[in-house]
Short mmCIF file of C-alpha atoms and ligand atoms in Angstrom, two decimals:
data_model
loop_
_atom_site.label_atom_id
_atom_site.label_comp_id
_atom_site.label_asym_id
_atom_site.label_seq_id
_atom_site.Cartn_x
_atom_site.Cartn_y
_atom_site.Cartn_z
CA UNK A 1 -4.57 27.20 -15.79
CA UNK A 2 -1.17 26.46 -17.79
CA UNK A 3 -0.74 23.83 -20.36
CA UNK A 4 1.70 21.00 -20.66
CA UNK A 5 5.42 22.47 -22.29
CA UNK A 6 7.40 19.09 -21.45
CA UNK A 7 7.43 15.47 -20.65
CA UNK A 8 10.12 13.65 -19.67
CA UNK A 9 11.25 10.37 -19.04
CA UNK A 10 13.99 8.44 -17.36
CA UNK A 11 14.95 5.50 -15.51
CA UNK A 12 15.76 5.72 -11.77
CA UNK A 13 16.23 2.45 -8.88
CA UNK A 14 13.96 1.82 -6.44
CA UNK A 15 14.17 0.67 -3.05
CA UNK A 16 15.12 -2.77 -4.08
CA UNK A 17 17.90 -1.94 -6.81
CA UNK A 18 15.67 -1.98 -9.83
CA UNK A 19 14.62 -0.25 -12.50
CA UNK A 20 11.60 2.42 -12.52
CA UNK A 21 10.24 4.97 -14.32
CA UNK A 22 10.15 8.59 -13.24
CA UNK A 23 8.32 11.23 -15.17
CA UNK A 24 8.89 15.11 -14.76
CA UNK A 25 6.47 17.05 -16.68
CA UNK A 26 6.98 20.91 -16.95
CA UNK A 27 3.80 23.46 -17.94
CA UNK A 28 4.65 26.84 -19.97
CA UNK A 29 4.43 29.03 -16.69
CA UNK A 30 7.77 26.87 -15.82
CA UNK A 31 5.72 24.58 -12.93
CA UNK A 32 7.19 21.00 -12.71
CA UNK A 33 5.89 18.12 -11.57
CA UNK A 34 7.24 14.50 -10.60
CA UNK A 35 5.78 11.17 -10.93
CA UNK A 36 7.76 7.82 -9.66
CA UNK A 37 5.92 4.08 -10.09
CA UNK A 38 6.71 1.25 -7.50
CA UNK A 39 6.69 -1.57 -7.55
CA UNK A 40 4.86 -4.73 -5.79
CA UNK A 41 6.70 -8.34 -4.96
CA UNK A 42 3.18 -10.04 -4.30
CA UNK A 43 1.16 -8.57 -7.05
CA UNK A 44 -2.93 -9.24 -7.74
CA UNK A 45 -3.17 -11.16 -11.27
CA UNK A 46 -5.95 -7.85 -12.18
CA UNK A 47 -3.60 -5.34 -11.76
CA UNK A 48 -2.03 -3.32 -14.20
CA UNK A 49 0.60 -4.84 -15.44
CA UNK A 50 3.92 -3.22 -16.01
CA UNK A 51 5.58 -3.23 -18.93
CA UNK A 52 8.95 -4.51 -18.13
CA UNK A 53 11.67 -5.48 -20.63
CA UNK A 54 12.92 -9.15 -20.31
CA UNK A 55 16.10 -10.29 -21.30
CA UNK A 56 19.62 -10.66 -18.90
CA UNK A 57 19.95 -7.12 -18.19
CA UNK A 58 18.53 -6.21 -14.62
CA UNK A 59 16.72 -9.88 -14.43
CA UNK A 60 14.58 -8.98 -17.00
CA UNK A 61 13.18 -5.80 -14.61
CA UNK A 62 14.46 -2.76 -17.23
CA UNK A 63 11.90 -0.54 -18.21
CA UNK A 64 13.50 1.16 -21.59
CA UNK A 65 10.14 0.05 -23.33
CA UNK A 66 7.96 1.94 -20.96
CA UNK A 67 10.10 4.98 -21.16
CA UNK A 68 10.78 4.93 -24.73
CA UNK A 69 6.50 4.74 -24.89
CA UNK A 70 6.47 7.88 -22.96
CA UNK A 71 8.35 9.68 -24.98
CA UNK A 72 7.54 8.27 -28.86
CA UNK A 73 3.56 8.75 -27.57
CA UNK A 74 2.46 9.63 -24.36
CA UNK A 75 4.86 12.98 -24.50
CA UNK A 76 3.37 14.02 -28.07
CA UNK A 77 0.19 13.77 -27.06
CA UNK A 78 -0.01 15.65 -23.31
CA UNK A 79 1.93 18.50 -24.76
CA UNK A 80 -0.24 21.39 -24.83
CA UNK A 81 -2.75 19.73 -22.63
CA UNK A 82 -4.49 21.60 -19.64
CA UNK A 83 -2.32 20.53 -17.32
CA UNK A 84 -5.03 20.89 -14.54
CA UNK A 85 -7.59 18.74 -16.03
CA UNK A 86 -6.28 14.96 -14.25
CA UNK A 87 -9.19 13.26 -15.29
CA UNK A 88 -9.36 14.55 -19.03
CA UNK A 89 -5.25 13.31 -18.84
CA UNK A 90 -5.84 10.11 -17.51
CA UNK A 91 -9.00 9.53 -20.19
CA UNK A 92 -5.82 10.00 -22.72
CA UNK A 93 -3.31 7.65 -21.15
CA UNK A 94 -5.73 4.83 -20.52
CA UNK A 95 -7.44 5.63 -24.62
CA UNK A 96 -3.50 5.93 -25.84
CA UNK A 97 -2.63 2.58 -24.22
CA UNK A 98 -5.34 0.88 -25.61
CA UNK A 99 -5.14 -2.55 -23.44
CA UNK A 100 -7.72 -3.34 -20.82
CA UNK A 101 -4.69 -4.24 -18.39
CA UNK A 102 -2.52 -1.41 -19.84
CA UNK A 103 0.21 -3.95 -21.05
CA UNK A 104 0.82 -1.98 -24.28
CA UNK A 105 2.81 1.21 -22.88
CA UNK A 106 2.58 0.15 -19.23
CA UNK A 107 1.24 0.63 -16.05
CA UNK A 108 4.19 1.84 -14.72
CA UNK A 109 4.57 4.42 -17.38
CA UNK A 110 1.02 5.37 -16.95
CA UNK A 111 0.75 6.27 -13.10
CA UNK A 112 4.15 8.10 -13.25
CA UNK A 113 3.22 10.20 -15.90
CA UNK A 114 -0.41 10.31 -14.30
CA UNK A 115 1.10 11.62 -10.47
CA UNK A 116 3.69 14.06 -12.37
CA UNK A 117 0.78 15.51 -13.97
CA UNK A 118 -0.94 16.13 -10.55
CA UNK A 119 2.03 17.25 -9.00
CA UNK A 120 2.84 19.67 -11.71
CA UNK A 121 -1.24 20.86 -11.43
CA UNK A 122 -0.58 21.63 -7.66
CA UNK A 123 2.44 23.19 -7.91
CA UNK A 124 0.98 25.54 -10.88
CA UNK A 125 -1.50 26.57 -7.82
CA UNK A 126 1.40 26.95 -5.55
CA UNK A 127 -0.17 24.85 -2.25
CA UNK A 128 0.97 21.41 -1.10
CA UNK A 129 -0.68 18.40 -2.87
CA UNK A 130 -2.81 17.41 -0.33
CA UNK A 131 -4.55 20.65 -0.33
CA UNK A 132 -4.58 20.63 -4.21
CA UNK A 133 -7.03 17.24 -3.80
CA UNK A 134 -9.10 18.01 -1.27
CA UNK A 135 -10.68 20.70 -2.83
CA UNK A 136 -13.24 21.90 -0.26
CA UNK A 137 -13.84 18.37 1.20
CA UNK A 138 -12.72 17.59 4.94
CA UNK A 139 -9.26 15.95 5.44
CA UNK A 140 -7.33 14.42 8.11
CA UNK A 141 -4.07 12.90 8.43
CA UNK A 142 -4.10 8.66 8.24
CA UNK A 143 -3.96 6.15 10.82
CA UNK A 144 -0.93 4.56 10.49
CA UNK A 145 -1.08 0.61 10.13
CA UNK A 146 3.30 0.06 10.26
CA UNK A 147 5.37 -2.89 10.03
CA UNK A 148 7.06 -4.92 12.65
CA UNK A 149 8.05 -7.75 10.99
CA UNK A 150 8.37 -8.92 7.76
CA UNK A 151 7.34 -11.76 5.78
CA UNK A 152 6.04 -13.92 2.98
CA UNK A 153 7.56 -12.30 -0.40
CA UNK A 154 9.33 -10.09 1.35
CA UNK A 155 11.36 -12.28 3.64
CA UNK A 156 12.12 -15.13 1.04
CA UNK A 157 9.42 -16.84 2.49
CA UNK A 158 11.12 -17.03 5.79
CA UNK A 159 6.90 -17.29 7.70
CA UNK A 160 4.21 -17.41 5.44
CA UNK A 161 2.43 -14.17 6.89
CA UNK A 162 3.71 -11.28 4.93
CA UNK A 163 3.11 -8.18 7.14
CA UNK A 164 3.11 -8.22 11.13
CA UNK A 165 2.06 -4.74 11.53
CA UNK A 166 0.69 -2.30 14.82
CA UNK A 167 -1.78 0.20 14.31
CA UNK A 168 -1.74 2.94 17.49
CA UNK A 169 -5.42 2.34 18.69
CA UNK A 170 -5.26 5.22 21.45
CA UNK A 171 -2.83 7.67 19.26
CA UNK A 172 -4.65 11.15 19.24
CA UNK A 173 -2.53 12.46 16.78
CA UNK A 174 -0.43 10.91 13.51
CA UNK A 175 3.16 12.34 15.52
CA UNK A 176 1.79 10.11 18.43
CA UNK A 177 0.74 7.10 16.76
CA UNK A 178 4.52 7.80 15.06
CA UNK A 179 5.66 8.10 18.68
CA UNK A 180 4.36 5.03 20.09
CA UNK A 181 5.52 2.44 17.05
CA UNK A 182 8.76 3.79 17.39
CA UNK A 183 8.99 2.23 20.94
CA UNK A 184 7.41 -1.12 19.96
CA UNK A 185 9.74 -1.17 16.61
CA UNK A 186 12.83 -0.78 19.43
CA UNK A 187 11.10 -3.13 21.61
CA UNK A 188 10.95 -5.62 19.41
CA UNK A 189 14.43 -5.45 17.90
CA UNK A 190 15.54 -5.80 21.60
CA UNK A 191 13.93 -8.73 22.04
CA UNK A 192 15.22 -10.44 18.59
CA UNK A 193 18.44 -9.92 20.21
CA UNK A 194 17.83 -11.51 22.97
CA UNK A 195 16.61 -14.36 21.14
CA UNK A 196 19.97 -14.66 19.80
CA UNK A 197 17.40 -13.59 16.08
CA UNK A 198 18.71 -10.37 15.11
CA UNK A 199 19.17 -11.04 11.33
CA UNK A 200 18.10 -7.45 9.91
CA UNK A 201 15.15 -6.42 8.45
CA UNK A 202 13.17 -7.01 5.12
CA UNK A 203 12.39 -5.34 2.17
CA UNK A 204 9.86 -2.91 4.07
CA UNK A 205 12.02 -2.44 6.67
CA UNK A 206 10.33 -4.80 9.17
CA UNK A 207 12.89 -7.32 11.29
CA UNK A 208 13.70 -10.03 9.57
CA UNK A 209 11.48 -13.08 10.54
CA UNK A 210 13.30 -15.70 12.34
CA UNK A 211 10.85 -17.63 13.72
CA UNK A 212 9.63 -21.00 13.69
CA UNK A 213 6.19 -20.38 13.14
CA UNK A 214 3.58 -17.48 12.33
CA UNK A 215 2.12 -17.55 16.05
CA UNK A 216 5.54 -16.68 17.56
CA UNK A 217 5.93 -13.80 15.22
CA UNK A 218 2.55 -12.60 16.70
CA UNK A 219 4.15 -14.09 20.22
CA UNK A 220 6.75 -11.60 19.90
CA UNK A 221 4.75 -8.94 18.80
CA UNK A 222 2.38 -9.21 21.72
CA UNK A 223 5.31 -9.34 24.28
CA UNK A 224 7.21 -6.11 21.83
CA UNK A 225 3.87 -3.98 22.69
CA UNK A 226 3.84 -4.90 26.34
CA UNK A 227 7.38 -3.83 26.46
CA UNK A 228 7.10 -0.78 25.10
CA UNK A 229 4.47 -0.05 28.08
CA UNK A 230 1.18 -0.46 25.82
CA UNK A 231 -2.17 -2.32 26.20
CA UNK A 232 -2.22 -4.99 23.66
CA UNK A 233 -5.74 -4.38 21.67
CA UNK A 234 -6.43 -0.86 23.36
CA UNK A 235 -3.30 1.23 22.93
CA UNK A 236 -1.84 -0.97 20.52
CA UNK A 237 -3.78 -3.25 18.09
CA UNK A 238 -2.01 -5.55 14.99
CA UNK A 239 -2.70 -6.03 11.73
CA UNK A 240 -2.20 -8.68 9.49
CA UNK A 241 -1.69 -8.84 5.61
CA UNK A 242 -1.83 -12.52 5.41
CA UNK A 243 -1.35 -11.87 1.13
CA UNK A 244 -2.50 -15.61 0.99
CA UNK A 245 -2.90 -15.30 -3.10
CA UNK A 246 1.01 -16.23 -2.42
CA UNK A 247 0.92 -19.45 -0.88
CA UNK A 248 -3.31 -19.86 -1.95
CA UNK A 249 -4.98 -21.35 -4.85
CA UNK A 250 -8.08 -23.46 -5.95
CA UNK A 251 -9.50 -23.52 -2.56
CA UNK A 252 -6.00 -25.37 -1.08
CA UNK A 253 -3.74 -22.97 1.79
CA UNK A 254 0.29 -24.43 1.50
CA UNK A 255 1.64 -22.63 5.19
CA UNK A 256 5.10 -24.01 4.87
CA UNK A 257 6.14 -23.08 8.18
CA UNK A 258 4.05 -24.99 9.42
CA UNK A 259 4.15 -27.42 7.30
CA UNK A 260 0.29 -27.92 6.27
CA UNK A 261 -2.34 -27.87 3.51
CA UNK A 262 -5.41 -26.23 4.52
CA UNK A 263 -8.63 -26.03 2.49
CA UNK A 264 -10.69 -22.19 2.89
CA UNK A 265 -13.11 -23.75 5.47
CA UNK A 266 -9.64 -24.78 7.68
CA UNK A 267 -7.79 -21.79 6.82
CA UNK A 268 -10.49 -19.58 8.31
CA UNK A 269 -10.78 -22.18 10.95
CA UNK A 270 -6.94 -21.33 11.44
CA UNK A 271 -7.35 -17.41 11.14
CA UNK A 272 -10.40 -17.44 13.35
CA UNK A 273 -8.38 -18.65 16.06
CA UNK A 274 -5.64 -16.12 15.37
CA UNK A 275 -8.26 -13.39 16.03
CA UNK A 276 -9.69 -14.68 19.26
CA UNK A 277 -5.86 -15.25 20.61
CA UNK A 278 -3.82 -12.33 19.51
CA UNK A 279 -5.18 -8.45 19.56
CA UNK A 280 -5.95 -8.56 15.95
CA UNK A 281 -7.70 -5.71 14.25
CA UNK A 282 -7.01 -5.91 10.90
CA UNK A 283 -6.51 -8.44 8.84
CA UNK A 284 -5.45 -7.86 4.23
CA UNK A 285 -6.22 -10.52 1.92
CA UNK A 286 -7.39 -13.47 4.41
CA UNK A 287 -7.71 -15.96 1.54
CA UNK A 288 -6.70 -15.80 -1.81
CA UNK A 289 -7.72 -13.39 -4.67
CA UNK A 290 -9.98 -16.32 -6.48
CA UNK A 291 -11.65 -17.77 -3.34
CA UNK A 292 -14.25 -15.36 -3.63
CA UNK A 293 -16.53 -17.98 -1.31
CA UNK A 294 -13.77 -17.62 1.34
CA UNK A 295 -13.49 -14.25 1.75
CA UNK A 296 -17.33 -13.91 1.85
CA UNK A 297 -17.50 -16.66 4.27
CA UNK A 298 -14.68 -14.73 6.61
CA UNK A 299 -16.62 -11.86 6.30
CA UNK A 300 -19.45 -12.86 7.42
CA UNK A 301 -17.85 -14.83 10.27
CA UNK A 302 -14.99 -11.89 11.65
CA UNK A 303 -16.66 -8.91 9.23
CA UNK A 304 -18.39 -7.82 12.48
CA UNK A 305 -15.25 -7.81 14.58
CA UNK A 306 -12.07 -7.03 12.71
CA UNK A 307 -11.38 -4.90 9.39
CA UNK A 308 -10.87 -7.44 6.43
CA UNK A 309 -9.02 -6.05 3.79
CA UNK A 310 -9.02 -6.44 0.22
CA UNK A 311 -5.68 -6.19 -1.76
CA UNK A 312 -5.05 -8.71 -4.62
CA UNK A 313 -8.73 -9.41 -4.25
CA UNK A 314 -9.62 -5.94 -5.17
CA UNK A 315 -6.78 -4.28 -7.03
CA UNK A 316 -7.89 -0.98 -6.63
CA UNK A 317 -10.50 -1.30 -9.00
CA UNK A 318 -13.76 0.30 -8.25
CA UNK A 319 -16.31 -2.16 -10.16
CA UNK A 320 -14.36 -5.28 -8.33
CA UNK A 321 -15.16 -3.31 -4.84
CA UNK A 322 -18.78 -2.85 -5.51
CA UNK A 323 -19.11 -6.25 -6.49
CA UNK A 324 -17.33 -7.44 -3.39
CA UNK A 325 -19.76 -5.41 -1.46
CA UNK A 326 -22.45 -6.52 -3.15
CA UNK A 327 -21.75 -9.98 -2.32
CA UNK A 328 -20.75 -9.33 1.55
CA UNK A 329 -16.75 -9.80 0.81
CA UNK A 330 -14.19 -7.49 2.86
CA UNK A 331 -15.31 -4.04 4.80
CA UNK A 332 -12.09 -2.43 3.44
CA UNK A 333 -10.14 -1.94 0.45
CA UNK A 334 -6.49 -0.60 -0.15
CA UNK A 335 -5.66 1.48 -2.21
CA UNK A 336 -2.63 1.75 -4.55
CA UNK A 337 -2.20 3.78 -7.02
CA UNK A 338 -0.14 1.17 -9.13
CA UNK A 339 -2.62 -1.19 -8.97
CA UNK A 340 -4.85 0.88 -10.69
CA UNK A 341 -2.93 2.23 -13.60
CA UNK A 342 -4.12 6.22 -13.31
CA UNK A 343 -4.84 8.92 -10.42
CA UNK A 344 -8.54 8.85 -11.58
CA UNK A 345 -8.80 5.09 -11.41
CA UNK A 346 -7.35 5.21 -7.89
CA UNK A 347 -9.70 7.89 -6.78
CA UNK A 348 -12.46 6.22 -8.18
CA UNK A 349 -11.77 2.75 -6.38
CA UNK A 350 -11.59 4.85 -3.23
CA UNK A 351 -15.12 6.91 -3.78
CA UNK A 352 -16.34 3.11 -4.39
CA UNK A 353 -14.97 2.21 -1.01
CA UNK A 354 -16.41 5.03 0.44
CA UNK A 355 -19.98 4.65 -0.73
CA UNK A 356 -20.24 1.28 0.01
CA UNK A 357 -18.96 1.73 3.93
CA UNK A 358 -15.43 0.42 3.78
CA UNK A 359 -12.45 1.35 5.55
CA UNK A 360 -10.18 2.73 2.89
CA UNK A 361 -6.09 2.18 2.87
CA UNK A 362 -4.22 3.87 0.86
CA UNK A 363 -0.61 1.63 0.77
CA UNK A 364 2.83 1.72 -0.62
CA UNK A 365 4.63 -1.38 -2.13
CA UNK A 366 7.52 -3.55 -1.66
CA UNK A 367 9.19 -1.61 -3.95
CA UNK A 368 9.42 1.96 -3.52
CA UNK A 369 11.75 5.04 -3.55
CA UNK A 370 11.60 8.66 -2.00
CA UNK A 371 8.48 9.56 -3.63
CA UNK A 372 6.28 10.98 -0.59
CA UNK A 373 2.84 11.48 -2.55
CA UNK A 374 0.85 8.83 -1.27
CA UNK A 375 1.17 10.57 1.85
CA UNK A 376 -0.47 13.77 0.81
CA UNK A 377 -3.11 11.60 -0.96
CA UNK A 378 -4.16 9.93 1.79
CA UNK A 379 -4.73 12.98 3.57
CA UNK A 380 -6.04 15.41 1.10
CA UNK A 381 -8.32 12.40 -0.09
CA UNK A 382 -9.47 11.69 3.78
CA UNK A 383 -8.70 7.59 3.28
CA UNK A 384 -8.46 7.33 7.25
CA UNK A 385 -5.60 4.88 6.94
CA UNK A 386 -2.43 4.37 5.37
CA UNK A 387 0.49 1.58 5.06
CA UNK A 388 4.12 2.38 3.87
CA UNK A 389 5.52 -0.76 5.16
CA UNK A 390 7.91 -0.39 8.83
CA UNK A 391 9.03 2.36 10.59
CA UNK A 392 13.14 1.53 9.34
CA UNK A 393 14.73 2.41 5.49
CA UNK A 394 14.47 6.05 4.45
CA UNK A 395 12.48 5.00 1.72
CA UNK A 396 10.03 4.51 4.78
CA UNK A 397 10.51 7.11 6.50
CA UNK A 398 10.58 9.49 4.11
CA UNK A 399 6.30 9.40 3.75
CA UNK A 400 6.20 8.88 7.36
CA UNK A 401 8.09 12.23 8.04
CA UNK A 402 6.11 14.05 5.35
CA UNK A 403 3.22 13.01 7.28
CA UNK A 404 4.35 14.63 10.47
CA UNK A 405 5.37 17.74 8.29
CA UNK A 406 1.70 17.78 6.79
CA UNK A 407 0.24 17.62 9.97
CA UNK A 408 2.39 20.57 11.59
CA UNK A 409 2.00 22.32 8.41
CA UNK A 410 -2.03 21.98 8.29
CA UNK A 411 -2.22 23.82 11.45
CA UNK A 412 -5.10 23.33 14.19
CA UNK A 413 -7.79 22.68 11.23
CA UNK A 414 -5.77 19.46 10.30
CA UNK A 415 -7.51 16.49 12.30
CA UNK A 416 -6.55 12.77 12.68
CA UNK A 417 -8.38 10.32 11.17
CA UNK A 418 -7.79 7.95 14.61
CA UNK A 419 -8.69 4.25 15.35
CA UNK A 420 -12.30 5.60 15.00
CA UNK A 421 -11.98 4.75 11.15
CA UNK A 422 -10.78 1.49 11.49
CA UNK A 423 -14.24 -0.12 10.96
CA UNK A 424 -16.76 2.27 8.99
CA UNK A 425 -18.78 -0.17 7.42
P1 PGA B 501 3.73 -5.69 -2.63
O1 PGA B 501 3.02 -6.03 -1.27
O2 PGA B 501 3.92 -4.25 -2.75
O3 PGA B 501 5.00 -6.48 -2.58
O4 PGA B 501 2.84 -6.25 -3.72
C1 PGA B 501 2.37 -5.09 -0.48
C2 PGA B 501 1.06 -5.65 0.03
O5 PGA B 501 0.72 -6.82 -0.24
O6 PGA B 501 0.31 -4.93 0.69
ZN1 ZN B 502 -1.30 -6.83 0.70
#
């Protein structure tokens, strides 16, 4: 037990080139802890918002506000705080804010200080985060669901689908299911240069998606599994985050690469097909975040058969998952900790999942840097799946490395969640 000496601010860049807030906090024993906030491209309209400052600088994306907040309030009042009491912290951040949405001092200020405090409470204990949140629960290591290609917000809206992503059904360990996306990843970069469509990658480190429509992205995909010597569907499934609150609204679907305008009942027509076709076995925000009727009507008509998952539709907010369950919309939520504001808020949204049967995921964003704790979270937490965008971009590859560490490190007590997860509900 050691209290709170020092909070500090500052402004680092994230994986895009902007502005974000880190927070170091240091206890009176001398233990430190770091907290970074990403940041998302194709944000849910409930999430906390970040407090960003306008103007020309940056494109309006500076965050002086947020860390001159931290340090006119939020360092004042955490000095001298228990540093190991999280929840107790997070009561004060989310009370100090103020703002239902945490607009006033930020969201972004509010989970970095939030994750350096938890860092800074397992470092006082000396033993990796993911031990220091498991407490004396189970945990495994995450099944991977990685990025092949990417779209939608990510790709300038290049295809309309934003992630393209495998998930290593048969992978018996999280250095194997590692193993075997690294040969589709090559495969399919081969094959984009043989289509004369090598144009790099996007901002999650997925190719870059030059295709002319969504079903020859999922083409290639197919055709990048079989080439790296899988089964399509039993060694290798996909995964789709359609993030259709993008291109979604009011009931009406605009795909622009294929140039249509779909209502819910033909865009799940449209998906429907997608899942009989293709390998699918996943599939993140189907229809838009208010087409509530949609997603409950996919549910009931793939629930059964593929893991829907809720992102802008849930927001990583525990009452908005038990409501969805409630009303029979998604079997899976992901979880991100920005979304939610605080490290209690996310753990809460992912006890919701739990007791209501879904699949939980805890994911990244667009936007990220070397920060690595989401990978210990979703381990010492036992989510059962986690997304950090493609397997390219040290940003990347930094979590997916820690991940192989943790799993070394954990010894022969440290199991892997496998495809076994993928559809708890
Ligand atoms: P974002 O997207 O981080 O750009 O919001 C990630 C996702 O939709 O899963
Ligand atoms: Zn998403």
């Amino acid at each position: 037990m050691s209290r709170i000496d020092e909070v500090r601010a500052r402004r680092i860049w994230d994986s895009r080139g902007r502005p974000t807030v880190e927070v170091d906090i240091v206890t009176e024993t001398g233990a430190r802890g770091r907290g970074i906030a990403p940041a998302g491209a194709s944000r849910g309209s409930r999430e906390a918002v970040e407090l960003r400052d306008g103007g020309t600088a940056f494109d309006g994306k500076d965050v002086k506000a947020a860390i001159a907040g931290i340090a006119r309030e939020i360092a004042p009042a955490l000095r001298g705080h228990e540093v190991a009491e999280q929840a107790a912290i997070d009561a004060m951040l989310i009370a100090l804010d103020g703002t239902p949405d945490k607009s006033r001092l930020g969201g972004n200020a509010l989970i970095a200080t939030s994750l350096a405090a938890l860092h800074a409470a397992a470092n006082e204990r000396g033993v990796p985060l993911w031990r220091h949140v498991a407490g004396e629960n189970e945990v495994t290591l995450p099944l991977p669901q990685i990025q092949i290609f990417g779209g939608g917000a990510h790709a300038d809206r290049r295809v309309d689908v934003q992630d393209f992503m495998v998930i290593a059904m048969s992978a018996t360990s999280f250095a194997q299911a590692l193993e075997m996306t690294a040969e589709v990843y090559l495969q399919a970069g081969k094959l984009m240069r043989k289509r004369g469509a090598a144009q790099g990658v996007a901002d999650e480190g997925g190719w870059w998606p030059a295709f002319a429509s969504n079903e020859e992205a999922m083409d290639v995909l197919v055709a990048s599994i079989e080439a790296a010597g899988f089964v399509p569907g039993t060694d290798v499934g996909i995964a789709l985050d359609i993030a259709a609150s993008e291109f979604g609204r009011g009931g009406w679907y605009t795909l622009g690469l294929d140039d249509v305008r779909l209502d819910t009942d033909a865009m799940i027509e449209k998906l429907s097909r997608w899942i009989e076709r293709y390998p699918i076995v996943s599939i993140e925000d189907p229809l838009a975040e208010d087409d509530e009727a949609g997603m409950i009507a996919f549910t009931r008509a793939v629930g059964s058969k593929v893991q829907i998952v809720g992102d802008d539709f849930l927001v990583t907010r525990a009452a908005l998952i038990d409501e969805a369950a409630r009303k029979g919309a998604c079997n899976a939520a992901l979880i991100k900790l920005n979304q939610a504001g605080t490290v209690t808020e996310t753990l809460a949204a992912l006890q919701a999942s739990r007791r209501n049967g879904y699949a939980s995921i805890v994911s990244a964003r667009s936007g990220e840097t070397e920060d690595v704790t989401i990978v210990h979270l979703a381990t010492g937490w036992n989510a059962g799946q986690l997304k950090v965008g493609s397997f390219s971009r040290s940003e990347r590859m930094a979590k997916w490395n820690e991940g192989v560490r943790i799993e070394e490190g954990g010894g022969p007590a440290m199991a892997f969640a496998t495809a076994a997860g993928l559809l708890r509900g």
